[in-house]
């Protein structure tokens, strides 16, 4: 069923409304275009490097990212994002906490580099080595963008503007994916980057990001009035009150956001432990080799009188 937004508001979110959909040309074209381009890149890579085919897991991650984005925008989650704040928070978390890390795992920049040849390959290589790429690839830049973008997009008038302007709303969705990708590429994937964080720093990186979602969520959950007047224009006469809806969205941002940030810390911690174990084994071998060398260089027997 194709749902449309009316001044009178949407019907209550229950029953058949959970299968309601909406399709805008721009996001549909961008998702389909991204899928075609990525699959073309996989085909080109496998043709250019037949002995090193593109990992199937990365393709699955990219398709999963696009499917997650589609769920966030085209299903009831996207239909009701202008009616219910808690629904809008679910949409944002799907984009920046699920779709974005999947995009990072799929390593689209590495695919672009491996699937091109000739002049196109030189252009991609120069772009990846450019000062702009180095700047935006820096972990500190990615972290600061995330730390600034999350509060601004949820606690300022920017959020209200996105409710009133569909074009700005679509741009916000894209911004969530871009900022999220920049943040998560420091943890997942193999995209070309002159900065590589040690797992210990990755763990600290994620740990420092948790308070950002916590602060944003608690600020919303503790609000005493509706912060975004655009919701009043929906004339919603069902569901939670505006303030209760705001509190529910803040709780989702706080609890679910922190949980989704904690899960990646597990594989990062395991990588950290694995590296430390390998380091310990290497040190033991070096010490054993040194002991053997010293024993071989010492006196083998004492001469008689």
PDB file of C-alpha atoms in Angstrom:
ATOM      1  CA  UNK A   1       0.000   0.000   0.000  1.00  0.00           C
ATOM      2  CA  UNK A   2       1.367   3.413  -0.931  1.00  0.00           C
ATOM      3  CA  UNK A   3       1.053   5.774   1.967  1.00  0.00           C
ATOM      4  CA  UNK A   4       0.833   9.540   1.607  1.00  0.00           C
ATOM      5  CA  UNK A   5       1.151  12.311   4.141  1.00  0.00           C
ATOM      6  CA  UNK A   6      -1.852  14.528   4.644  1.00  0.00           C
ATOM      7  CA  UNK A   7      -2.374  17.560   6.823  1.00  0.00           C
ATOM      8  CA  UNK A   8      -4.902  15.525   8.777  1.00  0.00           C
ATOM      9  CA  UNK A   9      -2.169  13.081   9.696  1.00  0.00           C
ATOM     10  CA  UNK A  10      -1.740   9.382   9.167  1.00  0.00           C
ATOM     11  CA  UNK A  11      -3.936   6.668  10.661  1.00  0.00           C
ATOM     12  CA  UNK A  12      -2.767   4.981  13.872  1.00  0.00           C
ATOM     13  CA  UNK A  13       0.294   2.780  13.480  1.00  0.00           C
ATOM     14  CA  UNK A  14      -1.207  -0.662  13.922  1.00  0.00           C
ATOM     15  CA  UNK A  15      -2.314  -3.656  11.895  1.00  0.00           C
ATOM     16  CA  UNK A  16      -1.972  -3.160   8.154  1.00  0.00           C
ATOM     17  CA  UNK A  17      -0.105   0.127   8.642  1.00  0.00           C
ATOM     18  CA  UNK A  18       3.010  -1.888   9.505  1.00  0.00           C
ATOM     19  CA  UNK A  19       3.173  -2.929   5.827  1.00  0.00           C
ATOM     20  CA  UNK A  20       2.649   0.602   4.491  1.00  0.00           C
ATOM     21  CA  UNK A  21       5.275   1.939   2.108  1.00  0.00           C
ATOM     22  CA  UNK A  22       6.400   5.099   0.360  1.00  0.00           C
ATOM     23  CA  UNK A  23       8.713   5.523  -2.610  1.00  0.00           C
ATOM     24  CA  UNK A  24      10.332   8.805  -3.590  1.00  0.00           C
ATOM     25  CA  UNK A  25      12.225   8.959  -6.859  1.00  0.00           C
ATOM     26  CA  UNK A  26      15.514  10.373  -5.546  1.00  0.00           C
ATOM     27  CA  UNK A  27      16.252   7.798  -2.801  1.00  0.00           C
ATOM     28  CA  UNK A  28      15.024   4.929  -5.019  1.00  0.00           C
ATOM     29  CA  UNK A  29      17.294   6.064  -7.866  1.00  0.00           C
ATOM     30  CA  UNK A  30      20.271   6.440  -5.521  1.00  0.00           C
ATOM     31  CA  UNK A  31      19.844   2.976  -3.979  1.00  0.00           C
ATOM     32  CA  UNK A  32      19.342   1.245  -7.336  1.00  0.00           C
ATOM     33  CA  UNK A  33      22.237   3.192  -8.849  1.00  0.00           C
ATOM     34  CA  UNK A  34      24.539   2.272  -5.957  1.00  0.00           C
ATOM     35  CA  UNK A  35      23.630  -1.409  -6.302  1.00  0.00           C
ATOM     36  CA  UNK A  36      24.238  -1.456 -10.061  1.00  0.00           C
ATOM     37  CA  UNK A  37      27.539   0.405  -9.720  1.00  0.00           C
ATOM     38  CA  UNK A  38      28.821  -1.874  -6.953  1.00  0.00           C
ATOM     39  CA  UNK A  39      27.876  -5.072  -8.791  1.00  0.00           C
ATOM     40  CA  UNK A  40      29.500  -3.706 -11.943  1.00  0.00           C
ATOM     41  CA  UNK A  41      32.639  -3.035  -9.886  1.00  0.00           C
ATOM     42  CA  UNK A  42      32.604  -6.618  -8.571  1.00  0.00           C
ATOM     43  CA  UNK A  43      32.282  -7.935 -12.144  1.00  0.00           C
ATOM     44  CA  UNK A  44      35.130  -5.711 -13.334  1.00  0.00           C
ATOM     45  CA  UNK A  45      37.366  -6.702 -10.424  1.00  0.00           C
ATOM     46  CA  UNK A  46      36.825 -10.397 -11.072  1.00  0.00           C
ATOM     47  CA  UNK A  47      37.593  -9.870 -14.762  1.00  0.00           C
ATOM     48  CA  UNK A  48      40.741  -7.810 -14.126  1.00  0.00           C
ATOM     49  CA  UNK A  49      41.952  -9.934 -11.182  1.00  0.00           C
ATOM     50  CA  UNK A  50      40.621 -13.457 -11.834  1.00  0.00           C
ATOM     51  CA  UNK A  51      43.044 -14.929  -9.294  1.00  0.00           C
ATOM     52  CA  UNK A  52      41.851 -12.509  -6.625  1.00  0.00           C
ATOM     53  CA  UNK A  53      38.046 -12.368  -6.860  1.00  0.00           C
ATOM     54  CA  UNK A  54      36.129  -9.884  -4.773  1.00  0.00           C
ATOM     55  CA  UNK A  55      35.066 -11.433  -1.425  1.00  0.00           C
ATOM     56  CA  UNK A  56      31.446 -12.546  -1.440  1.00  0.00           C
ATOM     57  CA  UNK A  57      31.068 -11.395   2.150  1.00  0.00           C
ATOM     58  CA  UNK A  58      31.764  -7.792   1.176  1.00  0.00           C
ATOM     59  CA  UNK A  59      29.117  -7.933  -1.552  1.00  0.00           C
ATOM     60  CA  UNK A  60      26.622  -9.372   0.921  1.00  0.00           C
ATOM     61  CA  UNK A  61      27.476  -6.558   3.342  1.00  0.00           C
ATOM     62  CA  UNK A  62      26.834  -3.922   0.664  1.00  0.00           C
ATOM     63  CA  UNK A  63      23.510  -5.458  -0.331  1.00  0.00           C
ATOM     64  CA  UNK A  64      22.595  -5.694   3.350  1.00  0.00           C
ATOM     65  CA  UNK A  65      23.438  -2.012   3.809  1.00  0.00           C
ATOM     66  CA  UNK A  66      21.188  -1.051   0.898  1.00  0.00           C
ATOM     67  CA  UNK A  67      18.369  -3.259   2.217  1.00  0.00           C
ATOM     68  CA  UNK A  68      18.687  -1.688   5.665  1.00  0.00           C
ATOM     69  CA  UNK A  69      18.583   1.779   4.099  1.00  0.00           C
ATOM     70  CA  UNK A  70      15.484   0.798   2.119  1.00  0.00           C
ATOM     71  CA  UNK A  71      13.770  -0.468   5.277  1.00  0.00           C
ATOM     72  CA  UNK A  72      14.571   2.797   7.054  1.00  0.00           C
ATOM     73  CA  UNK A  73      13.186   4.962   4.235  1.00  0.00           C
ATOM     74  CA  UNK A  74      10.542   3.031   2.286  1.00  0.00           C
ATOM     75  CA  UNK A  75       8.720   0.968   4.916  1.00  0.00           C
ATOM     76  CA  UNK A  76       6.432   2.143   7.735  1.00  0.00           C
ATOM     77  CA  UNK A  77       9.573   3.418   9.486  1.00  0.00           C
ATOM     78  CA  UNK A  78       9.931   6.050   6.784  1.00  0.00           C
ATOM     79  CA  UNK A  79       6.193   6.602   6.403  1.00  0.00           C
ATOM     80  CA  UNK A  80       5.721   7.517  10.062  1.00  0.00           C
ATOM     81  CA  UNK A  81       8.998   9.350  10.675  1.00  0.00           C
ATOM     82  CA  UNK A  82       7.135  12.656  10.420  1.00  0.00           C
ATOM     83  CA  UNK A  83       4.443  11.541  12.862  1.00  0.00           C
ATOM     84  CA  UNK A  84       6.266   9.718  15.631  1.00  0.00           C
ATOM     85  CA  UNK A  85       9.576  10.791  17.123  1.00  0.00           C
ATOM     86  CA  UNK A  86      10.411   7.311  18.442  1.00  0.00           C
ATOM     87  CA  UNK A  87       9.914   5.938  14.936  1.00  0.00           C
ATOM     88  CA  UNK A  88      12.252   8.604  13.595  1.00  0.00           C
ATOM     89  CA  UNK A  89      14.919   7.548  16.083  1.00  0.00           C
ATOM     90  CA  UNK A  90      14.665   3.951  14.888  1.00  0.00           C
ATOM     91  CA  UNK A  91      15.182   5.231  11.347  1.00  0.00           C
ATOM     92  CA  UNK A  92      18.293   7.164  12.320  1.00  0.00           C
ATOM     93  CA  UNK A  93      19.794   4.226  14.212  1.00  0.00           C
ATOM     94  CA  UNK A  94      19.161   1.910  11.263  1.00  0.00           C
ATOM     95  CA  UNK A  95      21.045   4.289   9.007  1.00  0.00           C
ATOM     96  CA  UNK A  96      24.052   5.204  11.153  1.00  0.00           C
ATOM     97  CA  UNK A  97      24.397   2.108  13.350  1.00  0.00           C
ATOM     98  CA  UNK A  98      23.447  -0.706  10.943  1.00  0.00           C
ATOM     99  CA  UNK A  99      23.630   0.430   7.312  1.00  0.00           C
ATOM    100  CA  UNK A 100      26.762   2.595   7.748  1.00  0.00           C
ATOM    101  CA  UNK A 101      28.976  -0.120   9.308  1.00  0.00           C
ATOM    102  CA  UNK A 102      27.803  -2.553   6.622  1.00  0.00           C
ATOM    103  CA  UNK A 103      28.872  -0.033   3.978  1.00  0.00           C
ATOM    104  CA  UNK A 104      32.252   0.200   5.716  1.00  0.00           C
ATOM    105  CA  UNK A 105      32.614  -3.596   5.735  1.00  0.00           C
ATOM    106  CA  UNK A 106      31.831  -3.698   1.990  1.00  0.00           C
ATOM    107  CA  UNK A 107      34.921  -1.506   1.288  1.00  0.00           C
ATOM    108  CA  UNK A 108      33.539   0.465  -1.697  1.00  0.00           C
ATOM    109  CA  UNK A 109      36.692   2.568  -2.126  1.00  0.00           C
ATOM    110  CA  UNK A 110      38.892  -0.505  -2.313  1.00  0.00           C
ATOM    111  CA  UNK A 111      36.529  -1.941  -4.925  1.00  0.00           C
ATOM    112  CA  UNK A 112      36.714   1.279  -6.950  1.00  0.00           C
ATOM    113  CA  UNK A 113      40.517   1.101  -6.871  1.00  0.00           C
ATOM    114  CA  UNK A 114      40.723  -2.595  -7.778  1.00  0.00           C
ATOM    115  CA  UNK A 115      38.051  -2.554 -10.480  1.00  0.00           C
ATOM    116  CA  UNK A 116      39.466   0.306 -12.553  1.00  0.00           C
ATOM    117  CA  UNK A 117      42.286   0.327 -15.074  1.00  0.00           C
ATOM    118  CA  UNK A 118      44.174   2.864 -17.142  1.00  0.00           C
ATOM    119  CA  UNK A 119      43.297   6.527 -16.719  1.00  0.00           C
ATOM    120  CA  UNK A 120      40.351   5.775 -14.445  1.00  0.00           C
ATOM    121  CA  UNK A 121      42.640   3.834 -12.106  1.00  0.00           C
ATOM    122  CA  UNK A 122      45.117   6.708 -12.009  1.00  0.00           C
ATOM    123  CA  UNK A 123      42.316   9.160 -11.207  1.00  0.00           C
ATOM    124  CA  UNK A 124      41.025   6.956  -8.371  1.00  0.00           C
ATOM    125  CA  UNK A 125      44.564   6.470  -7.029  1.00  0.00           C
ATOM    126  CA  UNK A 126      45.297  10.189  -7.041  1.00  0.00           C
ATOM    127  CA  UNK A 127      41.944  10.903  -5.378  1.00  0.00           C
ATOM    128  CA  UNK A 128      42.668   8.401  -2.610  1.00  0.00           C
ATOM    129  CA  UNK A 129      46.115   9.932  -2.075  1.00  0.00           C
ATOM    130  CA  UNK A 130      44.883  13.531  -2.121  1.00  0.00           C
ATOM    131  CA  UNK A 131      45.058  15.799   0.949  1.00  0.00           C
ATOM    132  CA  UNK A 132      41.261  15.854   1.064  1.00  0.00           C
ATOM    133  CA  UNK A 133      41.097  12.052   1.277  1.00  0.00           C
ATOM    134  CA  UNK A 134      43.807  12.024   3.940  1.00  0.00           C
ATOM    135  CA  UNK A 135      41.971  14.668   5.946  1.00  0.00           C
ATOM    136  CA  UNK A 136      38.584  12.921   5.907  1.00  0.00           C
ATOM    137  CA  UNK A 137      40.243   9.546   6.435  1.00  0.00           C
ATOM    138  CA  UNK A 138      41.807  10.634   9.720  1.00  0.00           C
ATOM    139  CA  UNK A 139      40.204   8.918  12.738  1.00  0.00           C
ATOM    140  CA  UNK A 140      40.096  12.184  14.704  1.00  0.00           C
ATOM    141  CA  UNK A 141      38.175  13.924  11.908  1.00  0.00           C
ATOM    142  CA  UNK A 142      35.697  11.054  11.655  1.00  0.00           C
ATOM    143  CA  UNK A 143      35.181  11.031  15.413  1.00  0.00           C
ATOM    144  CA  UNK A 144      34.668  14.799  15.648  1.00  0.00           C
ATOM    145  CA  UNK A 145      32.169  14.756  12.771  1.00  0.00           C
ATOM    146  CA  UNK A 146      30.209  11.999  14.506  1.00  0.00           C
ATOM    147  CA  UNK A 147      30.402  13.750  17.874  1.00  0.00           C
ATOM    148  CA  UNK A 148      29.103  17.008  16.376  1.00  0.00           C
ATOM    149  CA  UNK A 149      26.582  15.610  13.913  1.00  0.00           C
ATOM    150  CA  UNK A 150      24.619  13.405  16.327  1.00  0.00           C
ATOM    151  CA  UNK A 151      23.680  16.166  18.818  1.00  0.00           C
ATOM    152  CA  UNK A 152      23.088  18.788  16.124  1.00  0.00           C
ATOM    153  CA  UNK A 153      20.788  16.520  14.123  1.00  0.00           C
ATOM    154  CA  UNK A 154      18.698  15.658  17.197  1.00  0.00           C
ATOM    155  CA  UNK A 155      18.832  18.567  19.624  1.00  0.00           C
ATOM    156  CA  UNK A 156      18.697  21.688  17.433  1.00  0.00           C
ATOM    157  CA  UNK A 157      16.280  23.364  15.035  1.00  0.00           C
ATOM    158  CA  UNK A 158      17.971  21.402  12.249  1.00  0.00           C
ATOM    159  CA  UNK A 159      15.757  18.432  13.143  1.00  0.00           C
ATOM    160  CA  UNK A 160      12.621  20.560  12.867  1.00  0.00           C
ATOM    161  CA  UNK A 161      13.732  21.840   9.449  1.00  0.00           C
ATOM    162  CA  UNK A 162      14.082  18.282   8.149  1.00  0.00           C
ATOM    163  CA  UNK A 163      10.477  17.601   9.177  1.00  0.00           C
ATOM    164  CA  UNK A 164       9.291  20.605   7.180  1.00  0.00           C
ATOM    165  CA  UNK A 165      11.427  20.076   4.058  1.00  0.00           C
ATOM    166  CA  UNK A 166      11.502  16.686   2.321  1.00  0.00           C
ATOM    167  CA  UNK A 167      14.575  17.545   0.266  1.00  0.00           C
ATOM    168  CA  UNK A 168      16.471  18.453   3.421  1.00  0.00           C
ATOM    169  CA  UNK A 169      15.180  15.276   5.023  1.00  0.00           C
ATOM    170  CA  UNK A 170      16.599  13.167   2.179  1.00  0.00           C
ATOM    171  CA  UNK A 171      19.900  15.029   2.481  1.00  0.00           C
ATOM    172  CA  UNK A 172      19.950  14.219   6.193  1.00  0.00           C
ATOM    173  CA  UNK A 173      19.562  10.507   5.432  1.00  0.00           C
ATOM    174  CA  UNK A 174      22.559  10.711   3.115  1.00  0.00           C
ATOM    175  CA  UNK A 175      24.521  12.624   5.751  1.00  0.00           C
ATOM    176  CA  UNK A 176      23.833   9.880   8.307  1.00  0.00           C
ATOM    177  CA  UNK A 177      25.229   7.292   5.904  1.00  0.00           C
ATOM    178  CA  UNK A 178      28.307   9.354   4.985  1.00  0.00           C
ATOM    179  CA  UNK A 179      29.200  10.378   8.546  1.00  0.00           C
ATOM    180  CA  UNK A 180      28.461   6.859   9.745  1.00  0.00           C
ATOM    181  CA  UNK A 181      30.638   5.344   7.031  1.00  0.00           C
ATOM    182  CA  UNK A 182      33.508   7.683   7.896  1.00  0.00           C
ATOM    183  CA  UNK A 183      33.171   6.727  11.557  1.00  0.00           C
ATOM    184  CA  UNK A 184      32.891   2.966  11.053  1.00  0.00           C
ATOM    185  CA  UNK A 185      35.595   2.635   8.392  1.00  0.00           C
ATOM    186  CA  UNK A 186      38.081   3.175  11.199  1.00  0.00           C
ATOM    187  CA  UNK A 187      36.851  -0.129  12.662  1.00  0.00           C
ATOM    188  CA  UNK A 188      35.672  -2.274   9.734  1.00  0.00           C
ATOM    189  CA  UNK A 189      36.631  -2.873   6.128  1.00  0.00           C
ATOM    190  CA  UNK A 190      39.801  -2.493   4.102  1.00  0.00           C
ATOM    191  CA  UNK A 191      39.282   0.762   2.250  1.00  0.00           C
ATOM    192  CA  UNK A 192      42.571   2.518   1.398  1.00  0.00           C
ATOM    193  CA  UNK A 193      43.558   4.764   4.278  1.00  0.00           C
ATOM    194  CA  UNK A 194      46.971   5.942   5.428  1.00  0.00           C
ATOM    195  CA  UNK A 195      45.754   5.707   9.023  1.00  0.00           C
ATOM    196  CA  UNK A 196      45.349   2.312  10.677  1.00  0.00           C
ATOM    197  CA  UNK A 197      44.254   2.179  14.273  1.00  0.00           C
ATOM    198  CA  UNK A 198      45.648  -0.519  16.527  1.00  0.00           C
ATOM    199  CA  UNK A 199      42.810  -2.608  18.035  1.00  0.00           C
ATOM    200  CA  UNK A 200      43.560  -1.034  21.425  1.00  0.00           C
ATOM    201  CA  UNK A 201      42.952   2.417  19.924  1.00  0.00           C
ATOM    202  CA  UNK A 202      39.861   1.125  18.109  1.00  0.00           C
ATOM    203  CA  UNK A 203      38.469  -0.079  21.426  1.00  0.00           C
ATOM    204  CA  UNK A 204      39.162   3.329  23.008  1.00  0.00           C
ATOM    205  CA  UNK A 205      37.676   5.050  19.939  1.00  0.00           C
ATOM    206  CA  UNK A 206      34.369   3.187  20.367  1.00  0.00           C
ATOM    207  CA  UNK A 207      34.416   3.649  24.125  1.00  0.00           C
ATOM    208  CA  UNK A 208      34.675   7.430  23.731  1.00  0.00           C
ATOM    209  CA  UNK A 209      31.758   7.453  21.268  1.00  0.00           C
ATOM    210  CA  UNK A 210      29.286   5.898  23.715  1.00  0.00           C
ATOM    211  CA  UNK A 211      28.746   9.096  25.781  1.00  0.00           C
ATOM    212  CA  UNK A 212      27.712  10.947  22.604  1.00  0.00           C
ATOM    213  CA  UNK A 213      24.608   8.812  22.133  1.00  0.00           C
ATOM    214  CA  UNK A 214      24.049   8.740  25.899  1.00  0.00           C
ATOM    215  CA  UNK A 215      24.115  12.539  26.172  1.00  0.00           C
ATOM    216  CA  UNK A 216      21.783  12.970  23.188  1.00  0.00           C
ATOM    217  CA  UNK A 217      19.349  10.324  24.381  1.00  0.00           C
ATOM    218  CA  UNK A 218      19.238  11.582  27.969  1.00  0.00           C
ATOM    219  CA  UNK A 219      18.744  15.169  26.783  1.00  0.00           C
ATOM    220  CA  UNK A 220      15.689  14.077  24.801  1.00  0.00           C
ATOM    221  CA  UNK A 221      14.381  11.753  27.497  1.00  0.00           C
ATOM    222  CA  UNK A 222      14.611  14.551  30.071  1.00  0.00           C
ATOM    223  CA  UNK A 223      12.830  17.218  28.012  1.00  0.00           C
ATOM    224  CA  UNK A 224       9.757  18.739  29.668  1.00  0.00           C
ATOM    225  CA  UNK A 225       8.090  19.942  26.455  1.00  0.00           C
ATOM    226  CA  UNK A 226       7.919  19.138  22.760  1.00  0.00           C
ATOM    227  CA  UNK A 227      11.124  20.418  21.178  1.00  0.00           C
ATOM    228  CA  UNK A 228      10.030  20.227  17.546  1.00  0.00           C
ATOM    229  CA  UNK A 229       6.918  22.274  16.630  1.00  0.00           C
ATOM    230  CA  UNK A 230       6.621  20.607  13.209  1.00  0.00           C
ATOM    231  CA  UNK A 231       5.030  17.596  14.916  1.00  0.00           C
ATOM    232  CA  UNK A 232       2.078  19.761  15.954  1.00  0.00           C
ATOM    233  CA  UNK A 233       1.221  20.249  12.261  1.00  0.00           C
ATOM    234  CA  UNK A 234       0.456  16.532  11.900  1.00  0.00           C
ATOM    235  CA  UNK A 235      -2.691  16.912  14.060  1.00  0.00           C
ATOM    236  CA  UNK A 236      -2.078  13.455  15.461  1.00  0.00           C
ATOM    237  CA  UNK A 237      -4.952  12.429  17.736  1.00  0.00           C
ATOM    238  CA  UNK A 238      -3.684   8.939  18.547  1.00  0.00           C
ATOM    239  CA  UNK A 239      -0.664   7.323  20.148  1.00  0.00           C
ATOM    240  CA  UNK A 240       1.514   8.774  22.906  1.00  0.00           C
ATOM    241  CA  UNK A 241       1.498  12.445  23.802  1.00  0.00           C
ATOM    242  CA  UNK A 242       4.135  14.590  22.172  1.00  0.00           C
ATOM    243  CA  UNK A 243       6.324  14.679  25.275  1.00  0.00           C
ATOM    244  CA  UNK A 244       5.961  10.945  25.946  1.00  0.00           C
ATOM    245  CA  UNK A 245       6.830  10.307  22.298  1.00  0.00           C
ATOM    246  CA  UNK A 246       9.913  12.502  22.704  1.00  0.00           C
ATOM    247  CA  UNK A 247      10.950  10.617  25.829  1.00  0.00           C
ATOM    248  CA  UNK A 248      10.489   7.270  24.073  1.00  0.00           C
ATOM    249  CA  UNK A 249      12.691   8.401  21.202  1.00  0.00           C
ATOM    250  CA  UNK A 250      15.347   9.636  23.612  1.00  0.00           C
ATOM    251  CA  UNK A 251      15.320   6.315  25.450  1.00  0.00           C
ATOM    252  CA  UNK A 252      15.707   4.450  22.161  1.00  0.00           C
ATOM    253  CA  UNK A 253      18.653   6.656  21.202  1.00  0.00           C
ATOM    254  CA  UNK A 254      20.242   6.117  24.618  1.00  0.00           C
ATOM    255  CA  UNK A 255      19.664   2.408  25.234  1.00  0.00           C
ATOM    256  CA  UNK A 256      19.633   1.001  21.696  1.00  0.00           C
ATOM    257  CA  UNK A 257      22.318   3.393  20.458  1.00  0.00           C
ATOM    258  CA  UNK A 258      24.686   2.488  23.290  1.00  0.00           C
ATOM    259  CA  UNK A 259      23.975  -1.222  22.806  1.00  0.00           C
ATOM    260  CA  UNK A 260      24.740  -1.051  19.088  1.00  0.00           C
ATOM    261  CA  UNK A 261      27.962   0.794  19.900  1.00  0.00           C
ATOM    262  CA  UNK A 262      28.980  -1.826  22.466  1.00  0.00           C
ATOM    263  CA  UNK A 263      28.607  -4.879  20.196  1.00  0.00           C
ATOM    264  CA  UNK A 264      31.500  -3.956  17.834  1.00  0.00           C
ATOM    265  CA  UNK A 265      33.757  -3.623  20.863  1.00  0.00           C
ATOM    266  CA  UNK A 266      33.646  -7.419  21.244  1.00  0.00           C
ATOM    267  CA  UNK A 267      35.411  -8.334  17.955  1.00  0.00           C
ATOM    268  CA  UNK A 268      37.771  -5.388  18.451  1.00  0.00           C
ATOM    269  CA  UNK A 269      38.702  -6.685  21.904  1.00  0.00           C
ATOM    270  CA  UNK A 270      39.215 -10.177  20.455  1.00  0.00           C
ATOM    271  CA  UNK A 271      41.541  -8.774  17.767  1.00  0.00           C
ATOM    272  CA  UNK A 272      43.429  -6.894  20.451  1.00  0.00           C
ATOM    273  CA  UNK A 273      43.839 -10.071  22.533  1.00  0.00           C
ATOM    274  CA  UNK A 274      44.922 -12.041  19.459  1.00  0.00           C
ATOM    275  CA  UNK A 275      47.609  -9.482  18.625  1.00  0.00           C
ATOM    276  CA  UNK A 276      48.857  -9.493  22.203  1.00  0.00           C
ATOM    277  CA  UNK A 277      49.033 -13.302  22.171  1.00  0.00           C
ATOM    278  CA  UNK A 278      51.001 -13.258  18.910  1.00  0.00           C
ATOM    279  CA  UNK A 279      53.305 -10.603  20.370  1.00  0.00           C
ATOM    280  CA  UNK A 280      53.878 -12.724  23.480  1.00  0.00           C
ATOM    281  CA  UNK A 281      54.646 -15.810  21.359  1.00  0.00           C
ATOM    282  CA  UNK A 282      57.092 -13.803  19.230  1.00  0.00           C
ATOM    283  CA  UNK A 283      58.864 -12.440  22.320  1.00  0.00           C
ATOM    284  CA  UNK A 284      59.110 -15.955  23.804  1.00  0.00           C
ATOM    285  CA  UNK A 285      60.650 -17.260  20.578  1.00  0.00           C
ATOM    286  CA  UNK A 286      63.136 -14.398  20.487  1.00  0.00           C
ATOM    287  CA  UNK A 287      64.116 -15.048  24.107  1.00  0.00           C
ATOM    288  CA  UNK A 288      64.474 -18.787  23.437  1.00  0.00           C
ATOM    289  CA  UNK A 289      66.611 -18.114  20.368  1.00  0.00           C
ATOM    290  CA  UNK A 290      68.774 -15.706  22.366  1.00  0.00           C
ATOM    291  CA  UNK A 291      69.225 -18.267  25.143  1.00  0.00           C
ATOM    292  CA  UNK A 292      70.228 -20.951  22.633  1.00  0.00           C
ATOM    293  CA  UNK A 293      72.701 -18.596  20.981  1.00  0.00           C
ATOM    294  CA  UNK A 294      74.296 -17.738  24.301  1.00  0.00           C
ATOM    295  CA  UNK A 295      74.511 -21.428  25.242  1.00  0.00           C
ATOM    296  CA  UNK A 296      76.092 -22.308  21.877  1.00  0.00           C
ATOM    297  CA  UNK A 297      78.666 -19.540  22.231  1.00  0.00           C
ATOM    298  CA  UNK A 298      79.785 -20.557  25.768  1.00  0.00           C
ATOM    299  CA  UNK A 299      82.439 -23.144  26.782  1.00  0.00           C
ATOM    300  CA  UNK A 300      81.339 -26.679  25.890  1.00  0.00           C
ATOM    301  CA  UNK A 301      83.767 -28.371  28.251  1.00  0.00           C
ATOM    302  CA  UNK A 302      86.360 -27.489  30.858  1.00  0.00           C
ATOM    303  CA  UNK A 303      89.974 -28.438  29.906  1.00  0.00           C
ATOM    304  CA  UNK A 304      91.830 -30.813  32.240  1.00  0.00           C
ATOM    305  CA  UNK A 305      94.825 -29.806  34.358  1.00  0.00           C
TER     306      UNK A 305
END
